[in-house]
Amino acid sequence: MQEIVEKIVNGYKLSREEVLEIWNKCLPEVLYEAAHQITQRMMGKGFDTCSIINVKSGNCPEDCKWCAQSRHYTTGAQVYPLLDTEACVAQANYNHAQGIKRFSLVASGRSLSLREIQTLADTYKAIRRESGVRCCASLGLLDEERLRILYEAGVTTYHCNMETAPNFFGKLCTTHSQKDKLETIKAARRVGMRVCSGGIIGMGERMEDRIDFALFLRDIGVYSIPINMLQPIAGTPLASVPPLSPEEYLTTVALFRLINPKAYLRFSGGRIQIPLPIVRKAMYIGINAAITGDMLTTIGVRAEEDMQLIKEMGYSNEIETTWETEDRI
């Protein structure tokens, strides 16, 4: 494994066959230590933090089997239209005051209308005027026209999750495809945005599928990868899917790091299910970014805990963090 580490640090890209061999033959702790070395040597001590607000909720026409906001399932999720600018600015300022560096507006639905995009562009302009936070967006499948409006309003990063391996996606969603998502990513890059794209693990896929997913993200040039863990929601088709074991989760993080050595691997949804010792272990192995905070009633304590944990694990939220943008599609 030390030879493999040296090759990766020097720019070598593992093949699928090599990753499968490592997974099958390597003892977990040896794999974890190899991933740790790669993280430290290639990514340093910087830890990227971001936060989100659900700017439009529920009544989504898509049938993603994991999602509480789909109108296809009865989950009791909140339904509301676009939040007003004042609420978004207040949340952005509050999050930034906690030390969180990025802030994203997230909307349910396949896409947003041109009028909705123009409304949110005004919101982003207000956030930029009144806060030092960097702006991101996660607003569904958008074309270049809508993305350019957002970019000109101050959005620097667009988030569009690929969700899972290409061969598994069709089992989880039938109303749109990964090709649709790739078109959005290409359009975002054309207007000048960086891309953030990851997905959810623990949706019934095999470890081989997770490996394929990590390779897919590498192949399309993604350097910010949210790794959500499925949080089963009553009323959705995945409500009864059993959770991943701690070893499965940590092995997934380690393999993602070996395959994507220059990416920010990001704690995302479902983290509340992970015991603190496993959270710490994941950060040792390769997690070096996080979505932190929540709505105003919970953000203070959660953000404070995360900032302390980042420091305890030898990372810094004060080091400048950025990532490459590379269109390989």
GROMACS .gro file of C-alpha atoms in nm, residues 21-301:
model
  281
   21GLU     CA    1  -0.808  -0.556  -0.566
   22ILE     CA    2  -0.725  -0.308  -0.289
   23TRP     CA    3  -1.075  -0.341  -0.146
   24ASN     CA    4  -1.068  -0.721  -0.156
   25LYS     CA    5  -0.717  -0.774  -0.022
   26CYS     CA    6  -0.626  -0.480   0.200
   27LEU     CA    7  -0.689  -0.487   0.574
   28PRO     CA    8  -0.920  -0.201   0.671
   29GLU     CA    9  -0.675  -0.022   0.899
   30VAL     CA   10  -0.403  -0.039   0.634
   31LEU     CA   11  -0.645   0.108   0.380
   32TYR     CA   12  -0.749   0.381   0.624
   33GLU     CA   13  -0.387   0.476   0.694
   34ALA     CA   14  -0.309   0.494   0.322
   35ALA     CA   15  -0.606   0.726   0.265
   36HIS     CA   16  -0.497   0.939   0.561
   37GLN     CA   17  -0.150   0.983   0.412
   38ILE     CA   18  -0.294   1.085   0.076
   39THR     CA   19  -0.528   1.336   0.240
   40GLN     CA   20  -0.249   1.494   0.441
   41ARG     CA   21   0.005   1.504   0.160
   42MET     CA   22  -0.226   1.619  -0.120
   43MET     CA   23  -0.488   1.831   0.057
   44GLY     CA   24  -0.311   1.970   0.361
   45LYS     CA   25  -0.489   2.106   0.669
   46GLY     CA   26  -0.762   2.317   0.511
   47PHE     CA   27  -1.121   2.220   0.591
   48ASP     CA   28  -1.400   2.362   0.373
   49THR     CA   29  -1.729   2.454   0.538
   50CYS     CA   30  -2.062   2.542   0.383
   51SER     CA   31  -2.424   2.577   0.489
   52ILE     CA   32  -2.760   2.562   0.316
   53ILE     CA   33  -3.113   2.694   0.339
   54ASN     CA   34  -3.412   2.523   0.184
   55VAL     CA   35  -3.537   2.819  -0.017
   56LYS     CA   36  -3.826   2.626  -0.174
   57SER     CA   37  -3.969   2.309  -0.025
   58GLY     CA   38  -4.179   2.011  -0.126
   59ASN     CA   39  -4.421   1.924  -0.407
   60CYS     CA   40  -4.138   1.808  -0.635
   61PRO     CA   41  -4.251   1.625  -0.953
   62GLU     CA   42  -3.944   1.398  -0.960
   63ASP     CA   43  -3.965   1.043  -0.822
   64CYS     CA   44  -3.627   1.009  -0.648
   65LYS     CA   45  -3.685   0.720  -0.410
   66TRP     CA   46  -3.484   0.868  -0.123
   67CYS     CA   47  -3.648   1.210  -0.113
   68ALA     CA   48  -3.910   1.336   0.132
   69GLN     CA   49  -3.996   1.629  -0.094
   70SER     CA   50  -4.125   1.422  -0.386
   71ARG     CA   51  -4.499   1.458  -0.449
   72HIS     CA   52  -4.501   1.086  -0.536
   73TYR     CA   53  -4.470   0.995  -0.166
   74THR     CA   54  -4.655   1.090   0.152
   75THR     CA   55  -4.395   1.204   0.402
   76GLY     CA   56  -4.537   1.512   0.571
   77ALA     CA   57  -4.259   1.733   0.430
   78GLN     CA   58  -4.317   2.107   0.441
   79VAL     CA   59  -4.441   2.273   0.122
   80TYR     CA   60  -4.371   2.641   0.060
   81PRO     CA   61  -4.270   2.870  -0.230
   82LEU     CA   62  -3.954   3.079  -0.251
   83LEU     CA   63  -3.848   3.236   0.077
   84ASP     CA   64  -3.816   3.611   0.076
   85THR     CA   65  -3.483   3.787   0.045
   86GLU     CA   66  -3.484   3.911   0.403
   87ALA     CA   67  -3.500   3.557   0.546
   88CYS     CA   68  -3.219   3.437   0.321
   89VAL     CA   69  -2.993   3.731   0.401
   90ALA     CA   70  -3.053   3.685   0.774
   91GLN     CA   71  -2.959   3.318   0.749
   92ALA     CA   72  -2.649   3.393   0.542
   93ASN     CA   73  -2.529   3.653   0.791
   94TYR     CA   74  -2.596   3.424   1.086
   95ASN     CA   75  -2.409   3.135   0.927
   96HIS     CA   76  -2.114   3.351   0.828
   97ALA     CA   77  -2.091   3.483   1.184
   98GLN     CA   78  -2.037   3.123   1.299
   99GLY     CA   79  -1.731   3.096   1.076
  100ILE     CA   80  -1.901   2.912   0.789
  101LYS     CA   81  -1.742   3.014   0.459
  102ARG     CA   82  -2.005   2.924   0.195
  103PHE     CA   83  -2.382   2.953   0.178
  104SER     CA   84  -2.616   2.784  -0.068
  105LEU     CA   85  -2.979   2.833  -0.159
  106VAL     CA   86  -3.135   2.490  -0.225
  107ALA     CA   87  -3.472   2.446  -0.397
  108SER     CA   88  -3.694   2.145  -0.449
  109GLY     CA   89  -3.818   2.062  -0.797
  110ARG     CA   90  -3.678   1.958  -1.131
  111SER     CA   91  -3.593   2.318  -1.223
  112LEU     CA   92  -3.686   2.680  -1.155
  113SER     CA   93  -3.861   2.920  -1.387
  114LEU     CA   94  -3.682   3.222  -1.530
  115ARG     CA   95  -3.888   3.445  -1.302
  116GLU     CA   96  -3.784   3.243  -0.996
  117ILE     CA   97  -3.420   3.260  -1.102
  118GLN     CA   98  -3.441   3.636  -1.142
  119THR     CA   99  -3.595   3.663  -0.796
  120LEU     CA  100  -3.315   3.455  -0.646
  121ALA     CA  101  -3.056   3.658  -0.835
  122ASP     CA  102  -3.180   3.964  -0.646
  123THR     CA  103  -3.152   3.763  -0.324
  124TYR     CA  104  -2.793   3.664  -0.402
  125LYS     CA  105  -2.705   4.027  -0.477
  126ALA     CA  106  -2.842   4.125  -0.138
  127ILE     CA  107  -2.644   3.848   0.033
  128ARG     CA  108  -2.326   3.965  -0.138
  129ARG     CA  109  -2.390   4.325  -0.034
  130GLU     CA  110  -2.454   4.242   0.330
  131SER     CA  111  -2.234   3.940   0.397
  132GLY     CA  112  -1.882   3.820   0.324
  133VAL     CA  113  -2.002   3.463   0.267
  134ARG     CA  114  -1.936   3.297  -0.070
  135CYS     CA  115  -2.249   3.204  -0.260
  136CYS     CA  116  -2.342   2.862  -0.398
  137ALA     CA  117  -2.662   2.731  -0.556
  138SER     CA  118  -2.845   2.399  -0.580
  139LEU     CA  119  -3.153   2.472  -0.787
  140GLY     CA  120  -3.208   2.168  -1.006
  141LEU     CA  121  -3.155   2.121  -1.378
  142LEU     CA  122  -3.082   2.463  -1.522
  143ASP     CA  123  -2.980   2.584  -1.867
  144GLU     CA  124  -2.698   2.823  -1.948
  145GLU     CA  125  -2.922   3.130  -1.954
  146ARG     CA  126  -3.043   3.077  -1.599
  147LEU     CA  127  -2.698   2.980  -1.472
  148ARG     CA  128  -2.544   3.293  -1.622
  149ILE     CA  129  -2.798   3.511  -1.439
  150LEU     CA  130  -2.695   3.344  -1.112
  151TYR     CA  131  -2.324   3.374  -1.189
  152GLU     CA  132  -2.358   3.744  -1.261
  153ALA     CA  133  -2.543   3.780  -0.930
  154GLY     CA  134  -2.244   3.638  -0.741
  155VAL     CA  135  -2.288   3.259  -0.739
  156THR     CA  136  -1.946   3.097  -0.777
  157THR     CA  137  -2.031   2.727  -0.730
  158TYR     CA  138  -2.316   2.516  -0.862
  159HIS     CA  139  -2.419   2.197  -0.687
  160CYS     CA  140  -2.581   1.911  -0.879
  161ASN     CA  141  -2.548   1.565  -0.729
  162MET     CA  142  -2.496   1.264  -0.955
  163GLU     CA  143  -2.635   1.064  -0.657
  164THR     CA  144  -2.492   0.717  -0.734
  165ALA     CA  145  -2.315   0.500  -0.991
  166PRO     CA  146  -2.442   0.528  -1.350
  167ASN     CA  147  -2.556   0.165  -1.355
  168PHE     CA  148  -2.759   0.213  -1.035
  169PHE     CA  149  -2.921   0.552  -1.091
  170GLY     CA  150  -3.212   0.418  -1.298
  171LYS     CA  151  -3.320   0.199  -1.007
  172LEU     CA  152  -3.367   0.507  -0.791
  173CYS     CA  153  -3.510   0.772  -1.026
  174THR     CA  154  -3.700   0.751  -1.355
  175THR     CA  155  -3.811   1.111  -1.415
  176HIS     CA  156  -3.468   1.244  -1.508
  177SER     CA  157  -3.129   1.099  -1.595
  178GLN     CA  158  -2.766   1.153  -1.514
  179LYS     CA  159  -2.730   1.283  -1.868
  180ASP     CA  160  -2.964   1.568  -1.770
  181LYS     CA  161  -2.743   1.638  -1.470
  182LEU     CA  162  -2.428   1.633  -1.681
  183GLU     CA  163  -2.578   1.891  -1.915
  184THR     CA  164  -2.639   2.119  -1.617
  185ILE     CA  165  -2.280   2.073  -1.496
  186LYS     CA  166  -2.141   2.150  -1.841
  187ALA     CA  167  -2.356   2.464  -1.862
  188ALA     CA  168  -2.243   2.577  -1.516
  189ARG     CA  169  -1.879   2.540  -1.618
  190ARG     CA  170  -1.935   2.730  -1.939
  191VAL     CA  171  -2.059   3.037  -1.750
  192GLY     CA  172  -1.759   3.024  -1.513
  193MET     CA  173  -1.886   2.833  -1.210
  194ARG     CA  174  -1.707   2.558  -1.024
  195VAL     CA  175  -1.900   2.238  -0.960
  196CYS     CA  176  -1.989   2.045  -0.645
  197SER     CA  177  -2.133   1.698  -0.706
  198GLY     CA  178  -2.165   1.388  -0.494
  199GLY     CA  179  -2.447   1.168  -0.380
  200ILE     CA  180  -2.590   0.928  -0.127
  201ILE     CA  181  -2.448   0.599  -0.008
  202GLY     CA  182  -2.647   0.326   0.164
  203MET     CA  183  -2.938   0.318  -0.084
  204GLY     CA  184  -2.904  -0.054  -0.147
  205GLU     CA  185  -2.602  -0.034  -0.375
  206ARG     CA  186  -2.298  -0.264  -0.345
  207MET     CA  187  -1.945  -0.151  -0.264
  208GLU     CA  188  -1.862  -0.213  -0.630
  209ASP     CA  189  -2.127   0.047  -0.718
  210ARG     CA  190  -1.970   0.298  -0.480
  211ILE     CA  191  -1.634   0.240  -0.642
  212ASP     CA  192  -1.791   0.298  -0.984
  213PHE     CA  193  -1.951   0.614  -0.849
  214ALA     CA  194  -1.618   0.749  -0.720
  215LEU     CA  195  -1.455   0.670  -1.055
  216PHE     CA  196  -1.741   0.841  -1.241
  217LEU     CA  197  -1.696   1.159  -1.039
  218ARG     CA  198  -1.322   1.150  -1.107
  219ASP     CA  199  -1.383   1.103  -1.478
  220ILE     CA  200  -1.606   1.412  -1.502
  221GLY     CA  201  -1.360   1.626  -1.307
  222VAL     CA  202  -1.537   1.686  -0.973
  223TYR     CA  203  -1.330   1.821  -0.684
  224SER     CA  204  -1.598   1.886  -0.423
  225ILE     CA  205  -1.784   1.566  -0.337
  226PRO     CA  206  -2.063   1.559  -0.076
  227ILE     CA  207  -2.099   1.208   0.066
  228ASN     CA  208  -2.448   1.178   0.211
  229MET     CA  209  -2.552   0.873   0.410
  230LEU     CA  210  -2.910   0.769   0.347
  231GLN     CA  211  -3.140   0.875   0.628
  232PRO     CA  212  -3.447   0.656   0.563
  233ILE     CA  213  -3.768   0.859   0.564
  234ALA     CA  214  -4.109   0.708   0.634
  235GLY     CA  215  -4.325   0.717   0.324
  236THR     CA  216  -4.041   0.688   0.074
  237PRO     CA  217  -3.955   0.361  -0.107
  238LEU     CA  218  -3.622   0.346   0.080
  239ALA     CA  219  -3.774   0.378   0.425
  240SER     CA  220  -3.673   0.026   0.530
  241VAL     CA  221  -3.322   0.009   0.381
  242PRO     CA  222  -3.081  -0.110   0.654
  243PRO     CA  223  -2.798   0.127   0.751
  244LEU     CA  224  -2.438   0.077   0.647
  245SER     CA  225  -2.202  -0.064   0.906
  246PRO     CA  226  -1.930   0.169   1.037
  247GLU     CA  227  -1.669  -0.034   0.848
  248GLU     CA  228  -1.863  -0.004   0.520
  249TYR     CA  229  -1.888   0.369   0.567
  250LEU     CA  230  -1.522   0.419   0.654
  251THR     CA  231  -1.407   0.192   0.373
  252THR     CA  232  -1.619   0.393   0.130
  253VAL     CA  233  -1.456   0.717   0.248
  254ALA     CA  234  -1.109   0.563   0.213
  255LEU     CA  235  -1.173   0.434  -0.139
  256PHE     CA  236  -1.320   0.769  -0.245
  257ARG     CA  237  -0.998   0.931  -0.122
  258LEU     CA  238  -0.773   0.691  -0.313
  259ILE     CA  239  -0.975   0.749  -0.631
  260ASN     CA  240  -1.019   1.127  -0.581
  261PRO     CA  241  -0.699   1.236  -0.404
  262LYS     CA  242  -0.742   1.607  -0.481
  263ALA     CA  243  -1.110   1.640  -0.392
  264TYR     CA  244  -1.282   1.787  -0.089
  265LEU     CA  245  -1.483   1.495   0.052
  266ARG     CA  246  -1.773   1.652   0.236
  267PHE     CA  247  -1.984   1.542   0.532
  268SER     CA  248  -2.343   1.596   0.420
  269GLY     CA  249  -2.691   1.464   0.493
  270GLY     CA  250  -2.735   1.174   0.732
  271ARG     CA  251  -2.431   1.256   0.944
  272ILE     CA  252  -2.646   1.265   1.257
  273GLN     CA  253  -2.668   0.885   1.232
  274ILE     CA  254  -2.290   0.842   1.255
  275PRO     CA  255  -2.144   0.800   1.607
  276LEU     CA  256  -1.885   1.062   1.700
  277PRO     CA  257  -1.591   0.816   1.708
  278ILE     CA  258  -1.674   0.717   1.348
  279VAL     CA  259  -1.705   1.084   1.250
  280ARG     CA  260  -1.357   1.141   1.390
  281LYS     CA  261  -1.222   0.837   1.211
  282ALA     CA  262  -1.374   0.953   0.881
  283MET     CA  263  -1.202   1.291   0.921
  284TYR     CA  264  -0.873   1.114   0.991
  285ILE     CA  265  -0.916   0.902   0.678
  286GLY     CA  266  -1.023   1.163   0.427
  287ILE     CA  267  -1.323   1.383   0.505
  288ASN     CA  268  -1.201   1.742   0.480
  289ALA     CA  269  -1.520   1.942   0.423
  290ALA     CA  270  -1.869   1.962   0.569
  291ILE     CA  271  -2.214   2.106   0.536
  292THR     CA  272  -2.273   2.243   0.882
  293GLY     CA  273  -2.544   2.434   1.063
  294ASP     CA  274  -2.916   2.433   1.001
  295MET     CA  275  -3.203   2.674   1.052
  296LEU     CA  276  -3.178   2.956   1.307
  297THR     CA  277  -3.304   2.747   1.596
  298THR     CA  278  -3.024   2.490   1.572
  299ILE     CA  279  -2.727   2.639   1.388
  300GLY     CA  280  -2.541   2.793   1.681
  301VAL     CA  281  -2.466   2.477   1.876
   0.00000   0.00000   0.00000
